[in-house]
mmCIF file of C-alpha atoms in Angstrom:
data_model
loop_
_atom_site.group_PDB
_atom_site.id
_atom_site.type_symbol
_atom_site.label_atom_id
_atom_site.label_comp_id
_atom_site.label_asym_id
_atom_site.label_seq_id
_atom_site.Cartn_x
_atom_site.Cartn_y
_atom_site.Cartn_z
ATOM 1 C CA UNK A 180 20.974 7.113 -36.272
ATOM 2 C CA UNK A 181 17.422 8.365 -36.289
ATOM 3 C CA UNK A 182 14.405 6.724 -34.668
ATOM 4 C CA UNK A 183 10.743 7.681 -34.908
ATOM 5 C CA UNK A 184 8.845 5.959 -32.104
ATOM 6 C CA UNK A 185 5.064 5.747 -32.493
ATOM 7 C CA UNK A 186 2.822 4.796 -29.587
ATOM 8 C CA UNK A 187 -0.128 2.494 -30.262
ATOM 9 C CA UNK A 188 -2.885 0.842 -28.218
ATOM 10 C CA UNK A 189 -4.351 -2.657 -28.528
ATOM 11 C CA UNK A 190 -6.944 -1.464 -31.038
ATOM 12 C CA UNK A 191 -6.782 -3.723 -34.163
ATOM 13 C CA UNK A 192 -7.807 -0.736 -36.297
ATOM 14 C CA UNK A 193 -5.495 2.018 -35.055
ATOM 15 C CA UNK A 194 -5.969 5.684 -35.795
ATOM 16 C CA UNK A 195 -2.958 7.883 -36.476
ATOM 17 C CA UNK A 196 -2.702 11.575 -37.236
ATOM 18 C CA UNK A 197 -2.069 12.641 -40.847
ATOM 19 C CA UNK A 198 1.532 13.483 -39.893
ATOM 20 C CA UNK A 199 2.155 9.981 -38.564
ATOM 21 C CA UNK A 200 0.389 8.364 -41.540
ATOM 22 C CA UNK A 201 2.732 10.229 -43.885
ATOM 23 C CA UNK A 202 5.752 8.987 -41.896
ATOM 24 C CA UNK A 203 4.488 5.393 -42.212
ATOM 25 C CA UNK A 204 3.743 5.848 -45.910
ATOM 26 C CA UNK A 205 7.319 6.832 -46.814
ATOM 27 C CA UNK A 206 9.056 4.584 -44.304
ATOM 28 C CA UNK A 207 11.262 1.643 -45.270
ATOM 29 C CA UNK A 208 12.371 -0.017 -42.019
ATOM 30 C CA UNK A 209 9.909 -0.690 -39.216
ATOM 31 C CA UNK A 210 10.192 -2.415 -35.881
ATOM 32 C CA UNK A 211 8.095 -3.480 -32.899
ATOM 33 C CA UNK A 212 6.718 -6.494 -31.078
ATOM 34 C CA UNK A 213 4.875 -9.271 -32.884
ATOM 35 C CA UNK A 214 1.542 -7.990 -31.585
ATOM 36 C CA UNK A 215 2.384 -4.526 -32.898
ATOM 37 C CA UNK A 216 3.191 -6.025 -36.322
ATOM 38 C CA UNK A 217 -0.212 -7.729 -36.485
ATOM 39 C CA UNK A 218 -1.935 -4.406 -35.775
ATOM 40 C CA UNK A 219 -0.036 -2.148 -38.193
ATOM 41 C CA UNK A 220 0.815 -4.620 -40.990
ATOM 42 C CA UNK A 221 -2.056 -3.414 -43.278
ATOM 43 C CA UNK A 222 -0.684 0.147 -43.100
ATOM 44 C CA UNK A 223 2.930 -0.615 -44.040
ATOM 45 C CA UNK A 224 4.361 -0.151 -47.545
ATOM 46 C CA UNK A 225 4.616 -3.357 -49.590
ATOM 47 C CA UNK A 226 8.420 -3.348 -49.594
ATOM 48 C CA UNK A 227 8.707 -2.598 -45.861
ATOM 49 C CA UNK A 228 11.335 -4.363 -43.765
ATOM 50 C CA UNK A 229 10.208 -5.415 -40.280
ATOM 51 C CA UNK A 230 12.543 -6.036 -37.322
ATOM 52 C CA UNK A 231 10.911 -7.961 -34.486
ATOM 53 C CA UNK A 232 11.775 -6.721 -30.992
ATOM 54 C CA UNK A 233 12.640 -9.979 -29.244
ATOM 55 C CA UNK A 234 15.289 -11.082 -26.781
ATOM 56 C CA UNK A 235 18.193 -10.916 -26.878
ATOM 57 C CA UNK A 236 17.901 -7.212 -27.614
ATOM 58 C CA UNK A 237 21.542 -7.130 -28.696
ATOM 59 C CA UNK A 238 20.503 -8.840 -31.942
ATOM 60 C CA UNK A 239 17.779 -6.242 -32.462
ATOM 61 C CA UNK A 240 20.273 -3.428 -31.944
ATOM 62 C CA UNK A 241 22.681 -5.035 -34.428
ATOM 63 C CA UNK A 242 19.885 -5.104 -37.015
ATOM 64 C CA UNK A 243 19.191 -1.438 -36.311
ATOM 65 C CA UNK A 244 22.843 -0.586 -36.952
ATOM 66 C CA UNK A 245 22.811 -2.422 -40.281
ATOM 67 C CA UNK A 246 19.453 -0.996 -41.371
ATOM 68 C CA UNK A 247 20.369 2.582 -40.466
ATOM 69 C CA UNK A 248 22.944 2.590 -43.244
ATOM 70 C CA UNK A 249 20.328 2.192 -45.962
ATOM 71 C CA UNK A 250 17.422 4.238 -44.596
ATOM 72 C CA UNK A 251 16.885 7.716 -43.251
ATOM 73 C CA UNK A 252 15.123 6.594 -40.076
ATOM 74 C CA UNK A 253 13.878 3.465 -38.317
ATOM 75 C CA UNK A 254 10.219 3.625 -37.369
ATOM 76 C CA UNK A 255 9.434 1.810 -34.138
ATOM 77 C CA UNK A 256 5.975 0.980 -32.813
ATOM 78 C CA UNK A 257 5.646 0.749 -29.027
ATOM 79 C CA UNK A 258 2.748 0.395 -26.616
ATOM 80 C CA UNK A 259 1.178 3.560 -25.200
ATOM 81 C CA UNK A 260 3.618 6.302 -24.344
ATOM 82 C CA UNK A 261 7.065 5.012 -25.417
ATOM 83 C CA UNK A 262 8.694 7.137 -22.688
ATOM 84 C CA UNK A 263 6.500 5.587 -19.957
ATOM 85 C CA UNK A 264 8.544 2.505 -18.987
ATOM 86 C CA UNK A 265 8.726 2.102 -22.739
ATOM 87 C CA UNK A 266 11.061 1.261 -25.577
ATOM 88 C CA UNK A 267 12.071 4.863 -26.238
ATOM 89 C CA UNK A 268 13.946 4.782 -22.917
ATOM 90 C CA UNK A 269 15.795 1.665 -24.070
ATOM 91 C CA UNK A 270 16.775 3.381 -27.321
ATOM 92 C CA UNK A 271 18.030 6.442 -25.431
ATOM 93 C CA UNK A 272 20.173 4.228 -23.214
ATOM 94 C CA UNK A 273 21.561 2.082 -26.052
ATOM 95 C CA UNK A 274 22.007 4.881 -28.619
ATOM 96 C CA UNK A 275 22.677 8.032 -26.572
ATOM 97 C CA UNK A 276 23.661 10.043 -29.668
ATOM 98 C CA UNK A 277 20.670 9.012 -31.769
ATOM 99 C CA UNK A 278 18.037 11.461 -32.995
ATOM 100 C CA UNK A 279 14.760 10.234 -31.449
ATOM 101 C CA UNK A 280 11.284 11.618 -32.027
ATOM 102 C CA UNK A 281 8.263 10.269 -30.146
ATOM 103 C CA UNK A 282 4.585 10.288 -31.069
ATOM 104 C CA UNK A 283 2.871 9.035 -27.891
ATOM 105 C CA UNK A 284 -0.628 7.851 -27.183
ATOM 106 C CA UNK A 285 -2.289 7.082 -23.842
ATOM 107 C CA UNK A 286 -0.580 4.391 -21.808
ATOM 108 C CA UNK A 287 -2.604 1.506 -20.380
ATOM 109 C CA UNK A 288 -2.840 2.901 -16.849
ATOM 110 C CA UNK A 289 -4.105 6.218 -18.181
ATOM 111 C CA UNK A 290 -6.757 4.394 -20.198
ATOM 112 C CA UNK A 291 -7.810 2.316 -17.181
ATOM 113 C CA UNK A 292 -8.112 5.475 -15.061
ATOM 114 C CA UNK A 293 -10.182 7.097 -17.823
ATOM 115 C CA UNK A 294 -12.548 4.123 -17.957
ATOM 116 C CA UNK A 295 -12.968 4.290 -14.171
ATOM 117 C CA UNK A 296 -13.357 8.090 -14.200
ATOM 118 C CA UNK A 297 -10.568 8.080 -11.631
ATOM 119 C CA UNK A 298 -8.218 11.071 -11.243
ATOM 120 C CA UNK A 299 -4.685 9.699 -11.468
ATOM 121 C CA UNK A 300 -2.445 12.683 -10.726
ATOM 122 C CA UNK A 301 -1.763 11.235 -7.268
ATOM 123 C CA UNK A 302 -1.135 7.652 -8.387
ATOM 124 C CA UNK A 303 2.250 5.967 -7.761
ATOM 125 C CA UNK A 304 3.282 3.936 -10.808
ATOM 126 C CA UNK A 305 5.118 0.640 -10.389
ATOM 127 C CA UNK A 306 6.299 -1.534 -13.254
ATOM 128 C CA UNK A 307 6.471 -5.280 -12.669
ATOM 129 C CA UNK A 308 6.995 -5.940 -16.375
ATOM 130 C CA UNK A 309 10.197 -7.972 -16.379
ATOM 131 C CA UNK A 310 11.048 -6.521 -12.975
ATOM 132 C CA UNK A 311 11.093 -8.026 -9.440
ATOM 133 C CA UNK A 312 8.865 -7.045 -6.497
ATOM 134 C CA UNK A 313 10.908 -4.446 -4.505
ATOM 135 C CA UNK A 314 9.311 -1.242 -5.832
ATOM 136 C CA UNK A 315 5.838 -2.726 -5.459
ATOM 137 C CA UNK A 316 6.682 -3.819 -1.911
ATOM 138 C CA UNK A 317 7.899 -0.308 -1.165
ATOM 139 C CA UNK A 318 4.614 1.181 -2.362
ATOM 140 C CA UNK A 319 2.700 -1.176 -0.068
ATOM 141 C CA UNK A 320 4.861 -0.442 2.977
ATOM 142 C CA UNK A 321 4.420 3.284 2.374
ATOM 143 C CA UNK A 322 0.652 2.606 2.334
ATOM 144 C CA UNK A 323 0.121 4.740 -0.727
ATOM 145 C CA UNK A 324 -3.528 5.573 -1.414
ATOM 146 C CA UNK A 325 -3.439 4.726 -5.118
ATOM 147 C CA UNK A 326 -1.013 2.395 -6.932
ATOM 148 C CA UNK A 327 -0.900 1.735 -10.683
ATOM 149 C CA UNK A 328 0.840 -1.494 -11.667
ATOM 150 C CA UNK A 329 2.150 -2.652 -15.036
ATOM 151 C CA UNK A 330 1.999 -6.443 -15.070
ATOM 152 C CA UNK A 331 3.522 -9.372 -16.954
ATOM 153 C CA UNK A 332 2.866 -13.118 -17.230
ATOM 154 C CA UNK A 333 4.543 -13.782 -13.862
ATOM 155 C CA UNK A 334 3.380 -10.721 -11.937
ATOM 156 C CA UNK A 335 -0.295 -11.198 -12.768
ATOM 157 C CA UNK A 336 -3.230 -9.490 -11.046
ATOM 158 C CA UNK A 337 -3.792 -12.746 -9.129
ATOM 159 C CA UNK A 338 -0.138 -12.874 -8.007
ATOM 160 C CA UNK A 339 -0.337 -9.225 -6.922
ATOM 161 C CA UNK A 340 -3.507 -9.879 -4.906
ATOM 162 C CA UNK A 341 -1.948 -12.956 -3.273
ATOM 163 C CA UNK A 342 1.151 -11.008 -2.219
ATOM 164 C CA UNK A 343 -0.974 -8.261 -0.703
ATOM 165 C CA UNK A 344 -3.106 -10.760 1.213
ATOM 166 C CA UNK A 345 -0.025 -12.652 2.404
ATOM 167 C CA UNK A 346 1.385 -9.552 4.101
ATOM 168 C CA UNK A 347 -1.891 -8.173 5.398
ATOM 169 C CA UNK A 348 -2.556 -5.373 2.913
ATOM 170 C CA UNK A 349 -6.267 -6.145 2.698
ATOM 171 C CA UNK A 350 -7.640 -2.601 2.652
ATOM 172 C CA UNK A 351 -7.478 -2.161 -1.138
ATOM 173 C CA UNK A 352 -9.774 -2.773 -4.090
ATOM 174 C CA UNK A 353 -8.171 -4.041 -7.294
ATOM 175 C CA UNK A 354 -9.202 -2.723 -10.713
ATOM 176 C CA UNK A 355 -8.009 -4.805 -13.676
ATOM 177 C CA UNK A 356 -8.029 -3.623 -17.287
ATOM 178 C CA UNK A 357 -7.608 -6.228 -20.049
ATOM 179 C CA UNK A 358 -6.903 -5.488 -23.725
ATOM 180 C CA UNK A 359 -7.329 -1.753 -23.168
ATOM 181 C CA UNK A 360 -7.944 0.104 -26.407
ATOM 182 C CA UNK A 361 -9.344 -2.948 -28.200
ATOM 183 C CA UNK A 362 -13.102 -2.296 -28.642
ATOM 184 C CA UNK A 363 -13.869 -6.003 -29.124
ATOM 185 C CA UNK A 364 -11.859 -7.410 -26.199
ATOM 186 C CA UNK A 365 -11.463 -4.609 -23.667
ATOM 187 C CA UNK A 366 -12.735 -5.592 -20.234
ATOM 188 C CA UNK A 367 -12.653 -3.750 -16.895
ATOM 189 C CA UNK A 368 -13.093 -5.665 -13.627
ATOM 190 C CA UNK A 369 -13.279 -4.352 -10.058
ATOM 191 C CA UNK A 370 -12.791 -6.998 -7.379
ATOM 192 C CA UNK A 371 -11.927 -7.654 -3.768
ATOM 193 C CA UNK A 372 -8.396 -8.989 -3.372
ATOM 194 C CA UNK A 373 -9.596 -12.427 -2.264
ATOM 195 C CA UNK A 374 -11.623 -12.865 -5.447
ATOM 196 C CA UNK A 375 -8.869 -11.504 -7.701
ATOM 197 C CA UNK A 376 -6.353 -13.942 -6.200
ATOM 198 C CA UNK A 377 -8.348 -16.843 -7.684
ATOM 199 C CA UNK A 378 -9.021 -15.360 -11.116
ATOM 200 C CA UNK A 379 -7.191 -15.660 -14.408
ATOM 201 C CA UNK A 380 -6.958 -12.539 -16.575
ATOM 202 C CA UNK A 381 -6.087 -12.181 -20.238
ATOM 203 C CA UNK A 382 -2.903 -10.459 -21.348
ATOM 204 C CA UNK A 383 -2.125 -7.668 -21.806
ATOM 205 C CA UNK A 384 -3.537 -6.204 -18.619
ATOM 206 C CA UNK A 385 -2.751 -3.627 -15.947
ATOM 207 C CA UNK A 386 -3.921 -2.909 -12.417
ATOM 208 C CA UNK A 387 -4.928 0.055 -10.285
ATOM 209 C CA UNK A 388 -5.116 -0.492 -6.515
ATOM 210 C CA UNK A 389 -7.378 1.915 -4.649
ATOM 211 C CA UNK A 390 -8.042 2.041 -0.895
ATOM 212 C CA UNK A 391 -11.258 0.839 0.658
ATOM 213 C CA UNK A 392 -13.276 3.525 2.497
ATOM 214 C CA UNK A 393 -11.814 2.795 5.921
ATOM 215 C CA UNK A 394 -9.564 4.664 8.377
ATOM 216 C CA UNK A 395 -5.894 4.246 7.364
ATOM 217 C CA UNK A 396 -3.807 1.968 9.539
ATOM 218 C CA UNK A 397 -1.247 3.899 11.544
ATOM 219 C CA UNK A 398 2.192 2.731 12.594
ATOM 220 C CA UNK A 399 3.958 3.842 15.732
ATOM 221 C CA UNK A 400 7.591 4.903 15.644
ATOM 222 C CA UNK A 401 9.108 1.716 16.997
ATOM 223 C CA UNK A 402 7.487 -1.711 16.988
ATOM 224 C CA UNK A 403 6.641 -3.161 20.415
ATOM 225 C CA UNK A 404 8.934 -6.019 21.355
ATOM 226 C CA UNK A 405 5.855 -8.043 22.308
ATOM 227 C CA UNK A 406 4.693 -7.993 18.675
ATOM 228 C CA UNK A 407 7.574 -10.252 17.562
ATOM 229 C CA UNK A 408 7.778 -14.033 17.563
ATOM 230 C CA UNK A 409 10.885 -14.932 19.572
ATOM 231 C CA UNK A 410 13.562 -17.607 19.385
ATOM 232 C CA UNK A 411 12.448 -20.305 21.870
ATOM 233 C CA UNK A 412 10.346 -17.611 23.575
ATOM 234 C CA UNK A 413 13.503 -15.974 24.951
ATOM 235 C CA UNK A 414 12.854 -12.279 25.525
ATOM 236 C CA UNK A 415 16.563 -11.489 25.649
ATOM 237 C CA UNK A 416 17.070 -12.759 22.084
ATOM 238 C CA UNK A 417 15.776 -9.557 20.515
ATOM 239 C CA UNK A 418 17.229 -6.080 20.185
ATOM 240 C CA UNK A 419 14.941 -4.020 22.410
ATOM 241 C CA UNK A 420 12.923 -1.333 20.663
ATOM 242 C CA UNK A 421 14.708 1.785 22.024
ATOM 243 C CA UNK A 422 18.098 0.181 21.309
ATOM 244 C CA UNK A 423 16.834 -0.883 17.892
ATOM 245 C CA UNK A 424 15.877 2.673 16.973
ATOM 246 C CA UNK A 425 19.220 4.048 18.177
ATOM 247 C CA UNK A 426 20.971 1.359 16.142
ATOM 248 C CA UNK A 427 19.081 2.371 13.006
ATOM 249 C CA UNK A 428 20.009 5.980 13.692
ATOM 250 C CA UNK A 429 23.685 4.995 13.933
ATOM 251 C CA UNK A 430 23.405 3.218 10.569
ATOM 252 C CA UNK A 431 22.269 6.533 8.989
ATOM 253 C CA UNK A 432 19.668 4.698 6.910
ATOM 254 C CA UNK A 433 17.848 7.661 5.292
ATOM 255 C CA UNK A 434 20.947 8.154 3.114
ATOM 256 C CA UNK A 435 21.760 4.470 2.606
ATOM 257 C CA UNK A 436 20.618 2.032 -0.061
ATOM 258 C CA UNK A 437 21.632 -1.504 0.951
ATOM 259 C CA UNK A 438 21.538 -2.875 4.513
ATOM 260 C CA UNK A 439 23.138 -6.144 5.610
ATOM 261 C CA UNK A 440 21.821 -7.573 8.889
ATOM 262 C CA UNK A 441 24.292 -10.267 10.011
ATOM 263 C CA UNK A 442 22.901 -12.531 12.727
ATOM 264 C CA UNK A 443 19.271 -11.406 12.396
ATOM 265 C CA UNK A 444 17.720 -13.909 14.893
ATOM 266 C CA UNK A 445 14.091 -12.646 15.072
ATOM 267 C CA UNK A 446 14.622 -10.150 12.247
ATOM 268 C CA UNK A 447 13.583 -7.187 14.391
ATOM 269 C CA UNK A 448 16.317 -4.850 13.093
ATOM 270 C CA UNK A 449 15.657 -5.700 9.421
ATOM 271 C CA UNK A 450 11.887 -5.405 9.841
ATOM 272 C CA UNK A 451 12.018 -2.085 11.697
ATOM 273 C CA UNK A 452 14.462 -0.738 9.100
ATOM 274 C CA UNK A 453 12.265 -1.837 6.207
ATOM 275 C CA UNK A 454 9.168 -0.217 7.693
ATOM 276 C CA UNK A 455 10.890 3.079 8.468
ATOM 277 C CA UNK A 456 12.956 3.195 5.271
ATOM 278 C CA UNK A 457 11.082 1.266 2.543
ATOM 279 C CA UNK A 458 13.617 2.283 -0.101
ATOM 280 C CA UNK A 459 16.236 -0.019 1.466
ATOM 281 C CA UNK A 460 17.377 -3.243 -0.135
ATOM 282 C CA UNK A 461 17.923 -5.609 2.811
ATOM 283 C CA UNK A 462 19.945 -8.822 2.989
ATOM 284 C CA UNK A 463 19.507 -10.704 6.291
ATOM 285 C CA UNK A 464 21.952 -13.439 7.371
ATOM 286 C CA UNK A 465 21.569 -16.014 10.169
ATOM 287 C CA UNK A 466 23.403 -19.248 10.986
ATOM 288 C CA UNK A 467 20.520 -20.884 12.902
ATOM 289 C CA UNK A 468 18.059 -22.575 10.510
ATOM 290 C CA UNK A 469 15.163 -22.290 12.987
ATOM 291 C CA UNK A 470 15.332 -18.502 12.653
ATOM 292 C CA UNK A 471 14.124 -18.621 9.045
ATOM 293 C CA UNK A 472 10.560 -19.467 10.102
ATOM 294 C CA UNK A 473 10.745 -16.857 12.863
ATOM 295 C CA UNK A 474 11.733 -13.955 10.618
ATOM 296 C CA UNK A 475 9.161 -14.988 8.015
ATOM 297 C CA UNK A 476 6.421 -15.037 10.663
ATOM 298 C CA UNK A 477 7.520 -11.604 11.876
ATOM 299 C CA UNK A 478 7.595 -10.259 8.324
ATOM 300 C CA UNK A 479 3.996 -11.396 7.861
ATOM 301 C CA UNK A 480 2.907 -10.044 11.250
ATOM 302 C CA UNK A 481 4.216 -6.589 10.442
ATOM 303 C CA UNK A 482 3.433 -6.445 6.716
ATOM 304 C CA UNK A 483 7.039 -6.421 5.531
ATOM 305 C CA UNK A 484 7.678 -8.166 2.212
ATOM 306 C CA UNK A 485 10.979 -8.062 0.370
ATOM 307 C CA UNK A 486 13.694 -8.915 2.924
ATOM 308 C CA UNK A 487 16.126 -11.407 1.365
ATOM 309 C CA UNK A 488 16.955 -14.198 3.828
ATOM 310 C CA UNK A 489 20.213 -16.183 3.868
ATOM 311 C CA UNK A 490 20.509 -19.169 6.229
ATOM 312 C CA UNK A 491 23.971 -20.540 7.000
ATOM 313 C CA UNK A 492 27.385 -19.448 8.202
ATOM 314 C CA UNK A 493 27.963 -15.917 6.917
ATOM 315 C CA UNK A 494 31.642 -16.648 6.377
ATOM 316 C CA UNK A 495 30.733 -19.535 4.072
ATOM 317 C CA UNK A 496 27.813 -17.857 2.300
ATOM 318 C CA UNK A 497 28.731 -17.254 -1.366
ATOM 319 C CA UNK A 498 28.407 -13.598 -2.333
ATOM 320 C CA UNK A 499 29.233 -11.794 -5.550
ATOM 321 C CA UNK A 500 30.707 -8.367 -6.171
ATOM 322 C CA UNK A 501 28.137 -8.107 -8.938
ATOM 323 C CA UNK A 502 25.421 -7.832 -6.287
ATOM 324 C CA UNK A 503 24.369 -4.542 -4.724
ATOM 325 C CA UNK A 504 27.143 -3.404 -2.403
ATOM 326 C CA UNK A 505 26.081 -2.704 1.183
ATOM 327 C CA UNK A 506 26.576 0.805 2.513
ATOM 328 C CA UNK A 507 25.186 -0.068 5.978
ATOM 329 C CA UNK A 508 26.032 -3.246 7.905
ATOM 330 C CA UNK A 509 24.702 -4.298 11.306
ATOM 331 C CA UNK A 510 26.432 -7.176 13.076
ATOM 332 C CA UNK A 511 23.932 -8.664 15.494
ATOM 333 C CA UNK A 512 25.896 -11.833 16.158
ATOM 334 C CA UNK A 513 29.426 -12.981 15.452
ATOM 335 C CA UNK A 514 30.083 -16.203 17.374
ATOM 336 C CA UNK A 515 33.528 -14.994 18.453
ATOM 337 C CA UNK A 516 34.662 -14.536 14.827
ATOM 338 C CA UNK A 517 34.114 -10.806 14.605
ATOM 339 C CA UNK A 518 37.350 -9.948 12.839
ATOM 340 C CA UNK A 519 36.779 -12.567 10.121
ATOM 341 C CA UNK A 520 33.235 -11.297 9.583
ATOM 342 C CA UNK A 521 34.400 -7.690 9.340
ATOM 343 C CA UNK A 522 37.127 -8.700 6.895
ATOM 344 C CA UNK A 523 34.542 -10.289 4.614
ATOM 345 C CA UNK A 524 32.228 -7.288 4.980
ATOM 346 C CA UNK A 525 35.057 -4.947 3.919
ATOM 347 C CA UNK A 526 35.425 -6.927 0.690
ATOM 348 C CA UNK A 527 31.963 -5.702 -0.297
ATOM 349 C CA UNK A 528 31.364 -2.522 1.716
ATOM 350 C CA UNK A 529 30.675 0.570 -0.389
ATOM 351 C CA UNK A 530 33.246 3.392 -0.026
ATOM 352 C CA UNK A 531 30.862 5.492 2.096
ATOM 353 C CA UNK A 532 29.589 2.518 4.079
ATOM 354 C CA UNK A 533 29.560 1.970 7.834
ATOM 355 C CA UNK A 534 29.484 -0.986 10.232
ATOM 356 C CA UNK A 535 27.514 -0.947 13.502
ATOM 357 C CA UNK A 536 27.460 -3.438 16.365
ATOM 358 C CA UNK A 537 25.917 -3.480 19.835
ATOM 359 C CA UNK A 538 28.122 -4.703 22.677
ATOM 360 C CA UNK A 539 26.411 -5.976 25.841
ATOM 361 C CA UNK A 540 28.233 -5.786 29.155
ATOM 362 C CA UNK A 541 26.904 -8.691 31.191
ATOM 363 C CA UNK A 542 28.554 -10.714 33.999
ATOM 364 C CA UNK A 543 27.802 -14.104 32.424
ATOM 365 C CA UNK A 544 28.998 -13.148 28.932
ATOM 366 C CA UNK A 545 32.401 -14.733 28.443
ATOM 367 C CA UNK A 546 33.212 -13.076 25.110
ATOM 368 C CA UNK A 547 34.150 -9.405 25.423
ATOM 369 C CA UNK A 548 32.618 -8.099 22.193
ATOM 370 C CA UNK A 549 33.841 -4.554 22.781
ATOM 371 C CA UNK A 550 37.441 -5.778 23.067
ATOM 372 C CA UNK A 551 37.073 -7.913 19.910
ATOM 373 C CA UNK A 552 35.634 -4.868 18.117
ATOM 374 C CA UNK A 553 38.528 -2.632 19.158
ATOM 375 C CA UNK A 554 41.080 -5.234 18.101
ATOM 376 C CA UNK A 555 39.410 -5.821 14.736
ATOM 377 C CA UNK A 556 39.125 -2.087 14.012
ATOM 378 C CA UNK A 557 42.825 -1.601 14.853
ATOM 379 C CA UNK A 558 44.020 -4.524 12.716
ATOM 380 C CA UNK A 559 41.750 -3.625 9.782
ATOM 381 C CA UNK A 560 42.607 0.090 10.051
ATOM 382 C CA UNK A 561 39.001 1.159 10.547
ATOM 383 C CA UNK A 562 38.097 4.543 11.972
ATOM 384 C CA UNK A 563 35.811 4.330 14.989
ATOM 385 C CA UNK A 564 33.197 6.933 15.817
ATOM 386 C CA UNK A 565 32.261 7.995 19.323
ATOM 387 C CA UNK A 566 30.472 5.038 20.994
ATOM 388 C CA UNK A 567 27.078 5.485 22.612
ATOM 389 C CA UNK A 568 26.588 3.991 26.090
ATOM 390 C CA UNK A 569 23.042 3.263 27.198
ATOM 391 C CA UNK A 570 21.200 1.197 29.797
ATOM 392 C CA UNK A 571 17.508 0.380 29.412
ATOM 393 C CA UNK A 572 15.663 -0.087 32.702
ATOM 394 C CA UNK A 573 17.282 -2.934 34.637
ATOM 395 C CA UNK A 574 18.811 -4.537 31.540
ATOM 396 C CA UNK A 575 22.552 -4.834 31.089
ATOM 397 C CA UNK A 576 24.417 -1.773 29.734
ATOM 398 C CA UNK A 577 24.844 -1.635 25.961
ATOM 399 C CA UNK A 578 27.405 0.192 23.871
ATOM 400 C CA UNK A 579 26.500 1.049 20.274
ATOM 401 C CA UNK A 580 29.705 0.873 18.229
ATOM 402 C CA UNK A 581 30.286 2.274 14.763
ATOM 403 C CA UNK A 582 33.217 2.362 12.356
ATOM 404 C CA UNK A 583 34.136 3.325 8.812
ATOM 405 C CA UNK A 584 37.074 2.739 6.520
#
């Protein structure tokens, strides 16, 4: 199969090079979105066949297969640069052996930067077009100085501004470009986040977030325990900061992708992990329903969006093997059912994954967690690593335990 992918803007009277015009002139089968068809229809041959790019894409690909039999190449129109989060990438993935040639034009974020006279070589690009929030959240947590965002009808400029305000990322200005490339409808707006959160913008649009002229906010290595909302105000119901950092070190998070925090309580481990390693996908589990409000408050206090919260008994929480497999698991609470929890974890744990737990040696603690850990590791044939024994000030001694398959 052969595809020729031509990038276009929102201009209703597009300009193409003589080479591209000749390709269109002799073409037979064309494809693109409905908006693309409206723009290029006057340029197409009278006997042209048009294949709309609509979901499900499997039907579109079937039409491509049929049409490729009777024509030399399928000419596809796509927005901007078809290799910039564009349809050419989809074609490469679906038809890896196809011959693909691309004629790009400026993408929307490039055009918005041009209109603003803003250098964009240092801009992080995030696509929210048909995608969830995690990569955008990561860019915020990393406090990047310039973020370009591709939007859709759900992830609008207003929704983006609201999310930033919700988690305290107020030190940005938002630039919104609507109908870029269309001389009659193009509109550029620069707003404070509060104002943008209450505005409606026309589609298609895109966003560039730029920092306000203020000193950047700095984060210390290790969040103070006093900065967290606690369960019933109980100071002992939180993994202390030095222990928390050692626990994250044991989990080897720089090289991990998915962290499960079982028994999160205040959420301190998940929140610290997310701030230090924003690439992580985090699933946090807790049996006590009152902890949901606590972790959400702590996420907002520390500017940490994107932790997925599960309330209920971990052993009864439905999980699917189709989900992202954890390669790092922290067990912060087990209710005396440690072996059962570890058995369930092993059903999902990635081959290179590890499990970490902190065991507290205290006179009034009736359950010997270290003994339960040793028994579970022996019965489940898990390989333990050298434990780390530590005592913080006058607190009870803690042993950081770690095992692998």
